Amino acid sequence: MTREAVPAERVREQSMVPYGGPQSYYGQPVLKEPVWTPEVPLYFYTGGLGGASAGLALMAELTGNHKLARRAWLNALAGVSVSPVLLISDLGKPSRFLNMLRLFKVTSPMSVGSWILAASGTATAAAVGSELTGMFPSAGRAAKVASALLGMPLATYTAGLVANTSIPAWHDARLTLPFVFAGSSAASAGAAAVITTPAKQAGAARRLAAGGALVSVAAALGMEKSLGELGEPYRKGLPGKLSRVAGALNLAGGALIATRARHSRPAALAGGAILTAGVIAERWAVFRAGFMSASDPKYTVGPQRARIERRRASS
Amino acid sequence: MGSNMAECHPVGFQWVLEAKERGAKVIHIDPRFTRTSAMADLHVPIRVGTDIAFLGGVINYILENGREFREYVKEYTNARAIIKEEFLDTEDLDGFFSGFDEEGGVYDISSWGYEGTDEETAGGKEKQDAAVSGEQAHGAHGIELKRGKLPKEDPDLEHPRCVFQILKKHFRRYTPDVVEQICGIPRETFLRVAEALCDASGREKTSAFVYSVGWTQHTVGVQYIRSAAIIQLLLGNMGRPGGGIVALRGHANIQGSTDIPTLFNILPSYIPMPHPQKDPTLEKFIELNGPSTGAWGELSSYMTSLLKSWWGSAAHEGNDFCFNYLPKINGDHSNYATMLRMLDGQMKGFFVVGENPAVGSANGKLQRLAMAKLDWLVVRDTNMIETATFWKDSQEIETGELVTEEIGTEVFFLPAAAHTEKDGTFTNTQRLLQWHHKAVEPPEDCRSELHFFHELGKKIRQKLADSQDERDRPVLDLTWDYPTVGRHQEPDAESVLQEINGRKVETGEFISTYEELEDDGSTTCGSWLHAGIYADGVNQTARKKPGMDQNWVAPEWAWSWPKNIRTLYNRASADPDGKPWSERKKLVWWDEEKGEWTGEDTPDFTVDKAPDYKPPRNASGTAALTGREPFVVHPDGLGWLFVPAGLEDGPLPVHYEPHETPFENPLYSQQQNPLRQRFDREENLYNPVESDVFPFALTSYRLTEHHTAGGMSRTVKYLSELQPELFCEVSPELAGERGLQHGDWCTVVTMRTAVEARVMVTDRMKPLEVQGRTIHQVGLPYHWGQRGHVTGDTVNDLFSLVLDPNVHIQEVKAATCDVVPGRRPRGKALLAFVDEYRAKATGHRPQATAS
Amino acid sequence: MSHSVLTLDTRTKADPRYGFFTDTSICIGCKACEVACKEWNQVPEDMQGFTGKSYDNTQALGANTWRHVAFVEQRVPVGQEAAAEDLVQAAERANASDGWGLDTYQDGEGIRWLMASDVCKHCTTAACLDVCPTGALFRTEYGTVVVQEDICNGCGYCVPACPFGVIDRREGDGRVWKCTLCYDRLKDDMEPACAHACPTKSIQFGELSELRERAEKRVEKLTAAGHTDARLYGADPDDGVDGFGAFFLLLDEPEVYGLPPDPVAPTHNVGQVWAGVFAGAAALGAGIAAAVLGGRR
């Protein structure tokens, strides 16, 4: 064997049973990654679409824009119908989905959210039923109000759902993420309405779409900044890419809608589609950022250790 | 030392930690830093195979610094005995004792005896050699001493030929510098250990040694234990609470299977098996094998009672109690000798019961090649082990050395019941027998060993029932009338225990102690040391009175032999006048008023023998020992610092290098144990000593997660996932030198074969400085084979057959090897790979390996 | 730890409360706890293969591993713990342990091998329980946290909620699984399987208040003997989960063992979470209104 011996110190650095360093146990994660599948970020979108569309529909109706209102109601129904299907499909035991309604627990955004979705879905279905058939008009009006009111928290509670975990990129964004989701939901409802509503009646939708896109991008940036080091997952790897793509798509779609959709049907369609892609990308970025934040122990250990040091220093 | 107690005896180890909590210091001396070391106060890395040098250094330290427990040594050991003038030590003969016969390769031990004893020592044995038979054969238990007294002695321990001075002279060269030179242990560390040991011994304190197969599996294994025995006697630690030597066994009932033996040369309770004699009589046998003083003085009672137990009414005075029904040993029929005969085609059949020699025995290839020569093989096990399937999936099938279609061995596999599916006892290292109750019926065809052998016996007796041949009488006359229970007709285990206990023939009353046994045929006893195990008709081993409801000895939990004594030789816990050496360390003592020995433990002494007792003229047995001689199994009642008879390779331990070693023995010209058993044949090639080709020291060991040869652990998913793969522990220095990558593969090579393992680079393996250069040590756990949920190469395939001469145990704890990165070649390429190494190591090409 | 206005106090009120004290200073790394747990609870096998992470081939707690023994090999100077302060203290420590370092090698550097059996902490404020929407996770009369496997629908919310990364969903099964503190054994007045099997009593089961007292004394004893690294982890009822139901004595920082140094149950901030949600909802409502009404000028 003529190979030169590698000095033991170098072997220690590179290739042996690693010493438990000050930061982690063999670099293993401290937290568990979520077990959720891509249905979940898709649900963020459909829930946001359903909830914000209901709000748009009610407001449109109140201002006499019935063409926009009807389309918005249909978008809302589409949103809240697809949502449960996605959620149930993501369950480990889908046949037991009704167990979500066994109790109402305020410490669990998923519990509260399941009720919101159930109530909102019912109200929206009733609202649309009355809208299309003209039957039970007063009940229908009440349902519409309920649907619109419930639609607001329906759109933003999912931010609370992910924030109410131990994953630093989510939990530490608990005060900022809801605004990202609010903006995205507005953009979702606006974009869908722009696609389905004739341009003359779609003005509110266009404003909602463009405004939502702006808020979504601004809120995302603000969230990421406020997270500091913990915001790294929104900049790195897959979630980073998605985040950047989302920002670009949101701005492009929003701009297209704001400037050209009024007079060009293709621009409206394209803008709506691009913006929809953008908001889905944004949801997906947030989703994947959580996985990355969970899988690297430094995001958990670093801030906690710093917190301990601060406590010690001040005591 | 020689033990990884936390990993291999974790439940027992809790008591070590308990002691540590109470201030005890735990020192772990082991080539590897293990889970035991992690809990010790001090870990001392040592070169494999050099423990005698270390212990010899401790003995020298004790003697040079006057740290011995003087009164104890004078009164209770044979330190004062004067040895024959003809005796010469290794100091005089450069590594030999007097009496070595070059031609025969054995010692004539007569010069080792006490001065004043005649030629016939060891019950007629001059030559110590298991292969030798007849009147020349092994007698186990010592020498004939008139009235149990030392013929010549110097109570002041100053006579140049008294044991004490011989000891001093013998160990004088085992200095701290020598320890550093041989063991690789810095002298300061060595002195620290020696000091700590001495400081923790004496009147007020005691120390214990714990060992296991790290000590026994050497060509000088027995002498390792002897070294510890000398230390403990010098320090006055024997027979005292917290003292002694704890011999941890290799699995749950090895102790039991040694006591009621599965070894070829002993009968139950260590009665020697008879060898052929010119005029074979029971009387002659007793004469040849038993001294007349000490507990073995009653050998005739033990033997007769055993024979009566086995042959019942067929055994009477007229036919010497069927003594000649016993087979006679005419040579070395130990495990490995037998396997070699098997390899040479001399054996027809083989029963393998609860063992897996294809994985567990040294030189695995030799074992498997041997089994391929049998006519038939019966394997009984709870799992389908490698030994049962060698014919289709052994390593030799892969290399082509064996071809399934050409193996003529008919293999029978009989499924065995697990320990929860049968009644019985486990005997642990403390000689404690604990009963385990059957919890469930064995499934389907699984049966217990008791059932199997009972049925086998029944069937054989049926076949022989009409025989007129004299040689069938031993089988037909056996008492074979055990009651059976249940739908499987399981022999009642308690009835066997009762037979082991023994009865008075006429009344059927149970024996209470071995002292009740007679040699006139009026008593039966299957195992004299166990007499009392069923006293008063109670299964003593099944007693489970909680420890907290008893004194600290807890004598009413289970039962230990002999006589439920928990600490052997506990007479030594009191001074010659019968008063405990210290209040703190009292165990048993003499109650003058009651005229008896009493205390926390059952006294290991005749209960009413006063400390000032002097034996009458014609006394025999233990009655021939005085009131101040605690080691009652010896003919002189003393602890033997020097062993005048009974060992093959010396009355005193000597540092010899292992058979395969990277180093020269700096102490003597004689490098290795001259009596070690070696087998030079092509299936058993040895690594040359101090070879560049095999420069590293090799050892094997166990992990907590697996059990011996893996049959009971690699078949269990929960255990398999804990340690799924064979790995090899190496230091970062060695990894750097050989280019080994942590987590990757490496191949370990010896003259026998090569195995592959995952690399674990760790600082727990430390290179040592020995004789001016660095030595790397490599360790592998030996549990893997090719069957089960997790498989791997068999580590014992690396080791050769080279044995301790006294007990024929294999040396698998110290050898040499090479390690290279990467996986090993497979099939024929493996043979070529090994051939290359052999050629390099020996400088010539061996014969083409059989294909 | 301050609780915001909207936080519900979900701490267990069980009295007496039962739990574990795992004293890792006497763990011998035998993994009897892992095996006993699997045997009793019929937990599926979880083969990871050879990891090279010392003797740890189990790696982490999960749906199929409810007790996990961690192994950490460290180099430490003899006679000192990992966090020696100054020479005086070091000398005092050396004296206290009468010159006996932890381990001695030739060059004066020792090896330390930490071994620790990890388990679900059965937190006083249990995030998994607090987020469970079906009520499958519940608090037993012993103060422990248990999943009702006939109710769990595998929504997986508890998985990222747990600050310790304990609970997980079982592949092929769909539900989440974790240590039950042998609820069934407790009902029959038996101690949990792992505590029963542990040969050195590293794992101790009992009334939590009593265990905490015992643990305090143990740390005192170890510190006095020179092991100044010994500390309790999870015994403080004011910590981020309001104290663990299964707490530990560690010989180094928690992150060395893969444990979070300052875990906080997200429940403590649930008020802020809802505040955010409703602020966002309100903003969305205002935004929609603005968008619709904004064009009427």
Short mmCIF file of N, CA, C and O in Angstrom, two decimals, chain A residues 177-211:
data_model
loop_
_atom_site.label_atom_id
_atom_site.label_comp_id
_atom_site.label_asym_id
_atom_site.label_seq_id
_atom_site.Cartn_x
_atom_site.Cartn_y
_atom_site.Cartn_z
N LEU A 177 -47.99 36.56 8.01
CA LEU A 177 -48.47 35.64 6.98
C LEU A 177 -49.95 35.85 6.62
O LEU A 177 -50.34 35.73 5.45
N PRO A 178 -50.82 36.15 7.60
CA PRO A 178 -52.23 36.36 7.23
C PRO A 178 -52.42 37.44 6.16
O PRO A 178 -53.35 37.35 5.36
N PHE A 179 -51.54 38.43 6.16
CA PHE A 179 -51.70 39.49 5.15
C PHE A 179 -51.25 39.01 3.79
O PHE A 179 -51.78 39.43 2.76
N VAL A 180 -50.27 38.12 3.79
CA VAL A 180 -49.88 37.49 2.52
C VAL A 180 -51.05 36.72 1.95
O VAL A 180 -51.40 36.82 0.77
N PHE A 181 -51.67 35.95 2.83
CA PHE A 181 -52.80 35.11 2.38
C PHE A 181 -54.00 35.98 2.01
O PHE A 181 -54.76 35.66 1.09
N ALA A 182 -54.17 37.09 2.75
CA ALA A 182 -55.27 37.98 2.43
C ALA A 182 -55.06 38.54 1.02
O ALA A 182 -55.98 38.53 0.19
N GLY A 183 -53.85 39.01 0.78
CA GLY A 183 -53.55 39.56 -0.55
C GLY A 183 -53.72 38.51 -1.64
O GLY A 183 -54.34 38.75 -2.68
N SER A 184 -53.20 37.32 -1.38
CA SER A 184 -53.32 36.24 -2.37
C SER A 184 -54.77 35.88 -2.63
O SER A 184 -55.15 35.60 -3.76
N SER A 185 -55.57 35.84 -1.55
CA SER A 185 -56.98 35.49 -1.72
C SER A 185 -57.68 36.54 -2.56
O SER A 185 -58.49 36.21 -3.45
N ALA A 186 -57.40 37.79 -2.26
CA ALA A 186 -58.01 38.87 -3.03
C ALA A 186 -57.61 38.71 -4.50
O ALA A 186 -58.45 38.79 -5.40
N ALA A 187 -56.35 38.50 -4.72
CA ALA A 187 -55.86 38.33 -6.10
C ALA A 187 -56.52 37.14 -6.76
O ALA A 187 -56.89 37.19 -7.95
N SER A 188 -56.68 36.03 -6.03
CA SER A 188 -57.31 34.83 -6.59
C SER A 188 -58.71 35.14 -7.04
O SER A 188 -59.13 34.81 -8.17
N ALA A 189 -59.50 35.78 -6.14
CA ALA A 189 -60.91 36.08 -6.46
C ALA A 189 -60.97 37.06 -7.63
O ALA A 189 -61.78 36.88 -8.56
N GLY A 190 -60.11 38.05 -7.57
CA GLY A 190 -60.10 39.04 -8.64
C GLY A 190 -59.75 38.42 -9.98
O GLY A 190 -60.44 38.61 -10.98
N ALA A 191 -58.71 37.62 -9.99
CA ALA A 191 -58.28 37.00 -11.26
C ALA A 191 -59.37 36.10 -11.81
O ALA A 191 -59.67 36.13 -13.01
N ALA A 192 -59.99 35.29 -10.97
CA ALA A 192 -61.05 34.38 -11.45
C ALA A 192 -62.21 35.17 -12.00
O ALA A 192 -62.78 34.84 -13.05
N ALA A 193 -62.56 36.24 -11.31
CA ALA A 193 -63.69 37.06 -11.78
C ALA A 193 -63.33 37.77 -13.08
O ALA A 193 -64.18 37.92 -13.97
N VAL A 194 -62.12 38.20 -13.21
CA VAL A 194 -61.69 38.86 -14.46
C VAL A 194 -61.83 37.91 -15.63
O VAL A 194 -62.23 38.30 -16.74
N ILE A 195 -61.48 36.61 -15.36
CA ILE A 195 -61.58 35.63 -16.45
C ILE A 195 -63.03 35.36 -16.85
O ILE A 195 -63.36 35.21 -18.03
N THR A 196 -63.93 35.31 -15.86
CA THR A 196 -65.29 34.88 -16.16
C THR A 196 -66.28 36.02 -16.39
O THR A 196 -67.40 35.79 -16.84
N THR A 197 -65.89 37.26 -16.06
CA THR A 197 -66.85 38.37 -16.14
C THR A 197 -66.56 39.25 -17.36
O THR A 197 -65.40 39.54 -17.63
N PRO A 198 -67.62 39.70 -18.05
CA PRO A 198 -67.37 40.63 -19.18
C PRO A 198 -66.66 41.88 -18.68
O PRO A 198 -66.90 42.35 -17.58
N ALA A 199 -65.79 42.40 -19.46
CA ALA A 199 -64.90 43.48 -19.06
C ALA A 199 -65.66 44.67 -18.50
O ALA A 199 -65.22 45.30 -17.54
N LYS A 200 -66.83 44.98 -19.07
CA LYS A 200 -67.55 46.18 -18.64
C LYS A 200 -67.93 46.11 -17.16
O LYS A 200 -67.84 47.07 -16.44
N GLN A 201 -68.35 44.88 -16.74
CA GLN A 201 -68.75 44.73 -15.34
C GLN A 201 -67.60 44.31 -14.41
O GLN A 201 -67.79 44.19 -13.21
N ALA A 202 -66.40 44.08 -15.02
CA ALA A 202 -65.33 43.46 -14.22
C ALA A 202 -64.39 44.46 -13.57
O ALA A 202 -63.34 44.09 -13.07
N GLY A 203 -64.77 45.70 -13.56
CA GLY A 203 -63.87 46.71 -13.01
C GLY A 203 -63.43 46.42 -11.59
O GLY A 203 -62.24 46.46 -11.26
N ALA A 204 -64.41 46.12 -10.72
CA ALA A 204 -64.06 45.84 -9.32
C ALA A 204 -63.13 44.65 -9.26
O ALA A 204 -62.19 44.62 -8.45
N ALA A 205 -63.42 43.68 -10.12
CA ALA A 205 -62.57 42.49 -10.13
C ALA A 205 -61.16 42.85 -10.52
O ALA A 205 -60.20 42.35 -9.92
N ARG A 206 -61.02 43.69 -11.51
CA ARG A 206 -59.67 44.09 -11.93
C ARG A 206 -58.95 44.81 -10.80
O ARG A 206 -57.78 44.56 -10.52
N ARG A 207 -59.67 45.71 -10.14
CA ARG A 207 -59.03 46.44 -9.05
C ARG A 207 -58.63 45.49 -7.94
O ARG A 207 -57.55 45.58 -7.35
N LEU A 208 -59.55 44.54 -7.67
CA LEU A 208 -59.26 43.57 -6.60
C LEU A 208 -58.04 42.73 -6.96
O LEU A 208 -57.16 42.48 -6.13
N ALA A 209 -58.00 42.31 -8.23
CA ALA A 209 -56.89 41.47 -8.67
C ALA A 209 -55.55 42.21 -8.54
O ALA A 209 -54.59 41.70 -7.97
N ALA A 210 -55.52 43.41 -9.09
CA ALA A 210 -54.26 44.15 -9.09
C ALA A 210 -53.86 44.51 -7.67
O ALA A 210 -52.69 44.34 -7.27
N GLY A 211 -54.84 44.98 -6.89
CA GLY A 211 -54.55 45.35 -5.51
C GLY A 211 -54.07 44.16 -4.71
O GLY A 211 -53.11 44.23 -3.94
#
